[in-house]
Amino acid sequence: MVVVIPRLLRGSLGAICTQAALLRSTPSAFRYLTRSSVMKSKRRPDHLERTADVVRQEIFLHIQTTEGLIHQPEGVHGLGNKGSSPVTSVVSAAKVCGVASESPSVKRLCLLVADKDFSFKAGQWVDFFIPGVSVVGGFSICSSPRLLEQERMIELAVKHANHPPALWIHNQCTLDSEVAVRVGGEFFFDPKPTDASRNLVLIAGGVGINPLLSILRHAADLLRERASKGQGYEMGTVRLLYSAKDTSELLFKKNILDLVNEFPEKIACSLHVTKQTTQITADLRPYITEGRITQKEIRDHISKETLFYICGPPPMTDFFSKELESSRVPREHICFEKWW
């Protein structure tokens, strides 16, 4: 069976939209997302509505599934430019090859995507199609592009919610479950080898760590490539500022600290907890600050070579993006994504 989903019609979006002119003018290493007006409807928009203006991977792919037809959402029958051949956005089959609890409220999925045409940039997300579930999920990839290149796998981390795709992942998903995925998003870090060296400051709130962990892992891969081959992109420093309710909800702690220890002169992290009620373990204590990420911490890392990536709840992303703008950080150096 072949399932082809045409490109989403470009329309108004309530949360974040892409300014095409800005995308054309900014360096390839980053993309700047801007805010647009909030939707008037009281109904909470779903993932496809919120991201209707966001670019998807556009290439003809074929998928096979033994679990039935992948649902094709309504309103996705765009035909591209007048007089041209239809432009389609398509999905790739994926099989669940790992399921684990990353925290009390977050499940981590490992997906095998055999299709060699499927690719993504560090920081992007996937539309997540589940056979028999009419609602399409949207989840950021937290693994690096290198893992996909080498092992044809991607990782997602999904917080429990009363949203059909999240409920399916937490309650029904098992090893060998078949789904389909489609890459989207302009929030990414993808420098070319000849691009100017940049420092990164990654600001994460809760499950907003996912795309930033992908970027952090990609930065580590670039550092390894430079060290082993003496060529490739020259990565600057990377600073992760990550806030969660308590240490149990700080996702991927070990992975993050392993990278800090592997590259002590290049990668650093500050982990914040806002409602910690238990004793902090000795291995985490050097990295933990009790309380929210502060404006001073952000200002201390401002420089003309630094890009800021922010992902978390809308109030958090609004606050820090406005704070950076008020500190005269160029708008094109402030990249953010909001998740509901």
Short mmCIF file of C-alpha atoms in Angstrom, two decimals:
data_model
loop_
_atom_site.label_atom_id
_atom_site.label_comp_id
_atom_site.label_asym_id
_atom_site.label_seq_id
_atom_site.Cartn_x
_atom_site.Cartn_y
_atom_site.Cartn_z
CA MET A 1 0.00 0.00 0.00
CA VAL A 2 1.21 3.49 -0.85
CA VAL A 3 0.18 6.49 1.21
CA VAL A 4 0.97 9.95 -0.11
CA ILE A 5 -0.19 13.04 1.76
CA PRO A 6 -0.18 16.26 -0.26
CA ARG A 7 1.56 19.31 1.11
CA LEU A 8 -0.39 21.24 3.71
CA LEU A 9 -2.13 24.31 2.43
CA ARG A 10 -0.36 27.46 3.58
CA GLY A 11 -2.67 29.45 5.84
CA SER A 12 -2.79 31.55 8.97
CA LEU A 13 -1.30 30.01 12.09
CA GLY A 14 -1.96 31.10 15.65
CA ALA A 15 1.22 30.14 17.42
CA ILE A 16 4.38 30.54 15.34
CA CYS A 17 4.88 31.06 11.64
CA THR A 18 7.81 31.23 9.27
CA GLN A 19 8.73 34.44 7.51
CA ALA A 20 9.99 33.26 4.14
CA ALA A 21 11.99 36.41 3.49
CA LEU A 22 13.84 36.02 6.77
CA LEU A 23 14.59 32.38 6.00
CA ARG A 24 16.14 33.34 2.68
CA SER A 25 18.34 36.01 4.20
CA THR A 26 19.63 34.26 7.32
CA PRO A 27 22.72 31.97 7.39
CA SER A 28 22.16 28.27 6.86
CA ALA A 29 23.13 27.45 10.45
CA PHE A 30 19.86 28.73 11.87
CA ARG A 31 16.33 29.84 11.16
CA TYR A 32 14.44 32.57 12.96
CA LEU A 33 10.85 31.93 13.98
CA THR A 34 8.55 34.87 14.62
CA ARG A 35 5.34 35.24 16.58
CA SER A 36 2.02 35.83 14.88
CA SER A 37 -1.39 36.68 16.23
CA VAL A 38 -3.22 34.23 18.49
CA MET A 39 -6.09 32.31 16.95
CA LYS A 40 -9.48 33.77 17.80
CA SER A 41 -11.23 30.43 18.22
CA LYS A 42 -11.62 29.13 21.77
CA ARG A 43 -11.07 25.58 20.52
CA ARG A 44 -7.52 24.47 21.10
CA PRO A 45 -5.91 24.08 17.65
CA ASP A 46 -4.34 20.73 16.90
CA HIS A 47 -0.77 20.14 15.75
CA LEU A 48 -1.51 20.30 12.02
CA GLU A 49 -3.40 23.60 12.42
CA ARG A 50 -0.67 25.17 14.54
CA THR A 51 2.03 24.20 12.07
CA ALA A 52 0.13 24.67 8.81
CA ASP A 53 2.61 27.28 7.55
CA VAL A 54 5.68 25.25 8.47
CA VAL A 55 7.69 23.53 5.76
CA ARG A 56 7.60 19.72 5.56
CA GLN A 57 10.03 17.41 3.81
CA GLU A 58 8.79 17.17 0.23
CA ILE A 59 9.77 14.06 -1.67
CA PHE A 60 7.84 11.07 -3.05
CA LEU A 61 8.08 8.13 -0.65
CA HIS A 62 6.33 4.77 -0.37
CA ILE A 63 5.21 3.18 2.88
CA GLN A 64 4.06 -0.31 3.67
CA THR A 65 2.14 -1.20 6.84
CA THR A 66 0.52 -4.37 8.08
CA GLU A 67 -1.61 -2.49 10.62
CA GLY A 68 -3.91 -0.71 8.23
CA LEU A 69 -4.30 2.60 6.46
CA ILE A 70 -2.48 5.62 7.89
CA HIS A 71 -5.15 8.26 8.45
CA GLN A 72 -5.08 11.14 5.97
CA PRO A 73 -6.23 14.33 7.74
CA GLU A 74 -8.79 16.60 6.18
CA GLY A 75 -7.68 19.79 4.49
CA VAL A 76 -4.29 18.66 3.19
CA HIS A 77 -4.94 18.65 -0.55
CA GLY A 78 -2.66 21.47 -1.73
CA LEU A 79 -1.50 21.31 -5.36
CA GLY A 80 1.42 23.75 -5.40
CA ASN A 81 1.77 26.54 -7.96
CA LYS A 82 -0.88 27.04 -10.60
CA GLY A 83 0.00 25.22 -13.76
CA SER A 84 2.67 23.07 -12.14
CA SER A 85 2.65 19.41 -11.16
CA PRO A 86 1.23 18.64 -7.71
CA VAL A 87 3.72 19.19 -4.90
CA THR A 88 3.34 16.54 -2.23
CA SER A 89 4.45 16.14 1.35
CA VAL A 90 4.75 12.50 2.27
CA VAL A 91 5.16 10.15 5.21
CA SER A 92 7.63 7.34 5.91
CA ALA A 93 6.90 4.08 7.67
CA ALA A 94 8.51 3.60 11.08
CA LYS A 95 8.59 0.70 13.53
CA VAL A 96 8.93 1.04 17.29
CA CYS A 97 12.19 -0.66 18.32
CA GLY A 98 12.41 0.66 21.89
CA VAL A 99 10.06 1.95 24.59
CA ALA A 100 11.20 3.15 28.03
CA SER A 101 10.21 5.53 30.81
CA GLU A 102 12.48 8.56 30.73
CA SER A 103 10.74 10.13 33.75
CA PRO A 104 7.52 9.53 35.73
CA SER A 105 5.60 11.46 33.06
CA VAL A 106 7.64 10.94 29.87
CA LYS A 107 8.01 7.91 27.60
CA ARG A 108 11.01 7.59 25.30
CA LEU A 109 10.50 5.94 21.91
CA CYS A 110 13.10 4.61 19.53
CA LEU A 111 11.86 4.32 15.96
CA LEU A 112 13.44 2.43 13.08
CA VAL A 113 12.96 4.32 9.80
CA ALA A 114 14.29 2.14 7.02
CA ASP A 115 13.48 4.58 4.21
CA LYS A 116 16.85 6.01 3.07
CA ASP A 117 15.14 9.19 1.78
CA PHE A 118 13.98 10.12 5.27
CA SER A 119 16.26 12.72 6.89
CA PHE A 120 16.08 15.60 9.35
CA LYS A 121 18.06 18.49 10.78
CA ALA A 122 18.91 18.77 14.48
CA GLY A 123 15.99 20.52 16.19
CA GLN A 124 13.21 19.50 13.81
CA TRP A 125 10.03 17.57 14.70
CA VAL A 126 7.87 14.93 13.11
CA ASP A 127 4.19 14.67 12.34
CA PHE A 128 3.32 11.37 14.01
CA PHE A 129 0.66 9.24 12.27
CA ILE A 130 -0.88 6.28 14.12
CA PRO A 131 -3.07 3.68 12.35
CA GLY A 132 -6.61 3.95 13.69
CA VAL A 133 -6.02 7.30 15.43
CA SER A 134 -7.49 10.27 13.55
CA VAL A 135 -5.48 12.93 15.41
CA VAL A 136 -1.92 13.53 14.19
CA GLY A 137 0.74 14.09 16.85
CA GLY A 138 3.67 16.45 16.69
CA PHE A 139 6.85 15.48 18.56
CA SER A 140 10.37 16.88 18.44
CA ILE A 141 13.20 14.50 17.62
CA CYS A 142 15.71 14.32 20.48
CA SER A 143 18.39 12.21 18.78
CA SER A 144 21.10 13.47 16.46
CA PRO A 145 21.02 13.20 12.66
CA ARG A 146 24.16 11.04 12.94
CA LEU A 147 22.20 8.27 14.70
CA LEU A 148 19.77 8.15 11.77
CA GLU A 149 22.61 8.12 9.25
CA GLN A 150 24.41 5.28 11.00
CA GLU A 151 21.60 3.14 12.43
CA ARG A 152 18.39 4.40 10.71
CA MET A 153 16.89 5.27 14.11
CA ILE A 154 15.36 8.36 15.68
CA GLU A 155 14.32 9.00 19.28
CA LEU A 156 11.30 10.85 20.65
CA ALA A 157 10.33 11.68 24.24
CA VAL A 158 6.61 12.19 24.80
CA LYS A 159 4.98 13.63 27.91
CA HIS A 160 1.75 12.08 29.16
CA ALA A 161 -1.31 14.14 28.16
CA ASN A 162 -4.98 13.65 27.36
CA HIS A 163 -4.16 13.95 23.68
CA PRO A 164 -4.86 10.86 21.55
CA PRO A 165 -1.32 10.41 20.15
CA ALA A 166 0.28 10.87 23.59
CA LEU A 167 -2.26 8.53 25.19
CA TRP A 168 -1.54 5.90 22.55
CA ILE A 169 2.21 6.15 23.19
CA HIS A 170 1.78 5.82 26.96
CA ASN A 171 -0.96 3.19 27.00
CA GLN A 172 -0.89 1.14 23.79
CA CYS A 173 2.46 1.46 22.06
CA THR A 174 4.63 -1.68 22.15
CA LEU A 175 7.73 -3.02 20.47
CA ASP A 176 7.15 -3.49 16.73
CA SER A 177 4.13 -1.14 16.66
CA GLU A 178 3.97 0.47 13.22
CA VAL A 179 3.48 4.20 12.72
CA ALA A 180 4.48 6.77 10.12
CA VAL A 181 6.43 10.02 10.40
CA ARG A 182 6.97 13.18 8.38
CA VAL A 183 9.67 15.76 9.12
CA GLY A 184 8.83 19.42 9.58
CA GLY A 185 10.01 22.63 11.18
CA GLU A 186 12.44 25.51 10.66
CA PHE A 187 13.83 25.46 14.20
CA PHE A 188 17.18 23.77 13.64
CA PHE A 189 20.96 24.07 13.70
CA ASP A 190 22.55 22.77 10.52
CA PRO A 191 25.81 24.58 9.74
CA LYS A 192 27.82 23.95 6.63
CA PRO A 193 31.56 23.22 7.06
CA THR A 194 32.49 26.69 5.79
CA ASP A 195 30.01 28.65 7.95
CA ALA A 196 31.36 30.99 10.61
CA SER A 197 31.94 29.43 14.01
CA ARG A 198 29.09 30.09 16.45
CA ASN A 199 28.54 29.66 20.17
CA LEU A 200 25.17 28.26 21.20
CA VAL A 201 23.06 28.97 24.26
CA LEU A 202 20.24 26.43 24.56
CA ILE A 203 17.38 27.39 26.92
CA ALA A 204 14.96 24.56 27.72
CA GLY A 205 11.86 24.26 29.86
CA GLY A 206 10.42 20.82 30.67
CA VAL A 207 9.90 18.59 27.65
CA GLY A 208 11.19 21.51 25.54
CA ILE A 209 14.59 19.86 26.03
CA ASN A 210 13.85 17.51 23.13
CA PRO A 211 14.86 19.61 20.09
CA LEU A 212 17.67 21.23 22.09
CA LEU A 213 19.08 17.83 23.03
CA SER A 214 19.11 16.99 19.33
CA ILE A 215 21.06 20.19 18.69
CA LEU A 216 23.41 19.46 21.62
CA ARG A 217 24.07 15.94 20.34
CA HIS A 218 24.65 17.26 16.83
CA ALA A 219 27.13 19.82 18.20
CA ALA A 220 28.97 16.96 19.93
CA ASP A 221 29.09 15.02 16.66
CA LEU A 222 30.56 18.08 14.93
CA LEU A 223 33.20 18.39 17.68
CA ARG A 224 34.12 14.71 17.29
CA GLU A 225 34.37 15.05 13.51
CA ARG A 226 36.61 18.10 13.81
CA ALA A 227 38.83 16.35 16.37
CA SER A 228 39.18 13.11 14.37
CA LYS A 229 39.48 14.50 10.85
CA GLY A 230 40.86 17.98 11.41
CA GLN A 231 38.19 19.38 9.14
CA GLY A 232 34.48 20.16 9.09
CA TYR A 233 32.51 22.84 10.90
CA GLU A 234 34.38 24.59 13.71
CA MET A 235 31.95 24.45 16.63
CA GLY A 236 32.11 27.17 19.28
CA THR A 237 31.00 26.63 22.88
CA VAL A 238 27.60 25.25 23.85
CA ARG A 239 25.82 26.21 27.07
CA LEU A 240 22.62 24.41 28.10
CA LEU A 241 20.27 26.07 30.60
CA TYR A 242 17.54 23.59 31.46
CA SER A 243 14.68 23.97 33.93
CA ALA A 244 12.18 21.40 35.20
CA LYS A 245 9.96 20.84 38.22
CA ASP A 246 12.42 18.51 39.97
CA THR A 247 15.35 16.24 39.20
CA SER A 248 13.05 13.34 38.30
CA GLU A 249 11.68 15.45 35.44
CA LEU A 250 15.09 16.56 34.15
CA LEU A 251 15.14 14.36 31.06
CA PHE A 252 18.29 12.75 29.68
CA LYS A 253 20.43 13.84 32.66
CA LYS A 254 23.03 11.15 32.12
CA ASN A 255 23.31 11.82 28.38
CA ILE A 256 23.77 15.54 29.02
CA LEU A 257 26.40 15.09 31.72
CA ASP A 258 28.26 12.54 29.61
CA LEU A 259 28.64 15.18 26.89
CA VAL A 260 29.74 17.80 29.44
CA ASN A 261 32.42 15.41 30.70
CA GLU A 262 33.48 14.43 27.18
CA PHE A 263 33.92 18.07 26.09
CA PRO A 264 34.62 20.04 29.31
CA GLU A 265 36.08 22.99 27.42
CA LYS A 266 33.25 23.18 24.90
CA ILE A 267 30.00 22.01 26.53
CA ALA A 268 28.58 23.19 29.86
CA CYS A 269 25.18 22.91 31.52
CA SER A 270 23.18 24.49 34.31
CA LEU A 271 20.22 22.41 35.48
CA HIS A 272 17.43 24.21 37.34
CA VAL A 273 14.69 22.74 39.52
CA THR A 274 11.71 24.81 40.69
CA LYS A 275 9.80 22.46 43.04
CA GLN A 276 12.36 20.02 44.40
CA THR A 277 11.09 18.16 47.51
CA THR A 278 13.70 15.39 47.81
CA GLN A 279 17.44 15.45 48.40
CA ILE A 280 19.54 16.05 45.30
CA THR A 281 22.00 13.25 44.62
CA ALA A 282 25.73 13.89 44.87
CA ASP A 283 26.37 13.31 41.16
CA LEU A 284 23.86 16.00 40.19
CA ARG A 285 24.55 18.55 42.93
CA PRO A 286 27.42 20.37 41.10
CA TYR A 287 25.12 21.10 38.17
CA ILE A 288 21.87 21.93 39.99
CA THR A 289 20.49 25.36 40.84
CA GLU A 290 17.25 25.57 42.79
CA GLY A 291 15.04 28.20 41.18
CA ARG A 292 14.25 29.39 37.70
CA ILE A 293 16.68 30.36 34.97
CA THR A 294 17.50 34.05 35.52
CA GLN A 295 17.90 36.99 33.20
CA LYS A 296 21.48 37.47 34.45
CA GLU A 297 22.45 33.96 33.40
CA ILE A 298 21.23 34.72 29.91
CA ARG A 299 22.88 38.14 29.70
CA ASP A 300 26.23 36.69 30.83
CA HIS A 301 26.44 34.72 27.58
CA ILE A 302 25.52 37.42 25.08
CA SER A 303 28.09 38.00 22.33
CA LYS A 304 28.03 38.73 18.63
CA GLU A 305 29.08 35.12 17.92
CA THR A 306 26.29 33.53 19.97
CA LEU A 307 22.99 32.08 18.79
CA PHE A 308 20.17 31.52 21.29
CA TYR A 309 17.76 28.61 20.93
CA ILE A 310 14.74 28.56 23.25
CA CYS A 311 12.10 25.84 23.59
CA GLY A 312 9.51 25.48 26.32
CA PRO A 313 6.07 26.67 27.38
CA PRO A 314 4.87 29.81 25.53
CA PRO A 315 5.27 32.19 28.54
CA MET A 316 8.88 31.08 28.94
CA THR A 317 9.80 31.44 25.28
CA ASP A 318 8.08 34.84 25.13
CA PHE A 319 9.89 36.07 28.24
CA PHE A 320 13.40 35.08 27.20
CA SER A 321 13.05 36.11 23.55
CA LYS A 322 11.84 39.56 24.64
CA GLU A 323 14.61 39.78 27.24
CA LEU A 324 17.22 39.02 24.59
CA GLU A 325 15.74 41.57 22.19
CA SER A 326 15.79 44.20 24.94
CA SER A 327 19.46 43.35 25.49
CA ARG A 328 20.05 44.20 21.81
CA VAL A 329 20.69 40.67 20.63
CA PRO A 330 19.97 40.69 16.88
CA ARG A 331 16.56 39.20 16.14
CA GLU A 332 18.11 36.74 13.68
CA HIS A 333 20.23 35.33 16.54
CA ILE A 334 17.15 34.43 18.61
CA CYS A 335 15.51 31.15 17.58
CA PHE A 336 12.55 29.76 19.45
CA GLU A 337 9.86 27.13 19.35
CA LYS A 338 6.73 26.81 21.48
CA TRP A 339 5.00 23.60 22.42
CA TRP A 340 1.60 23.31 24.05
#
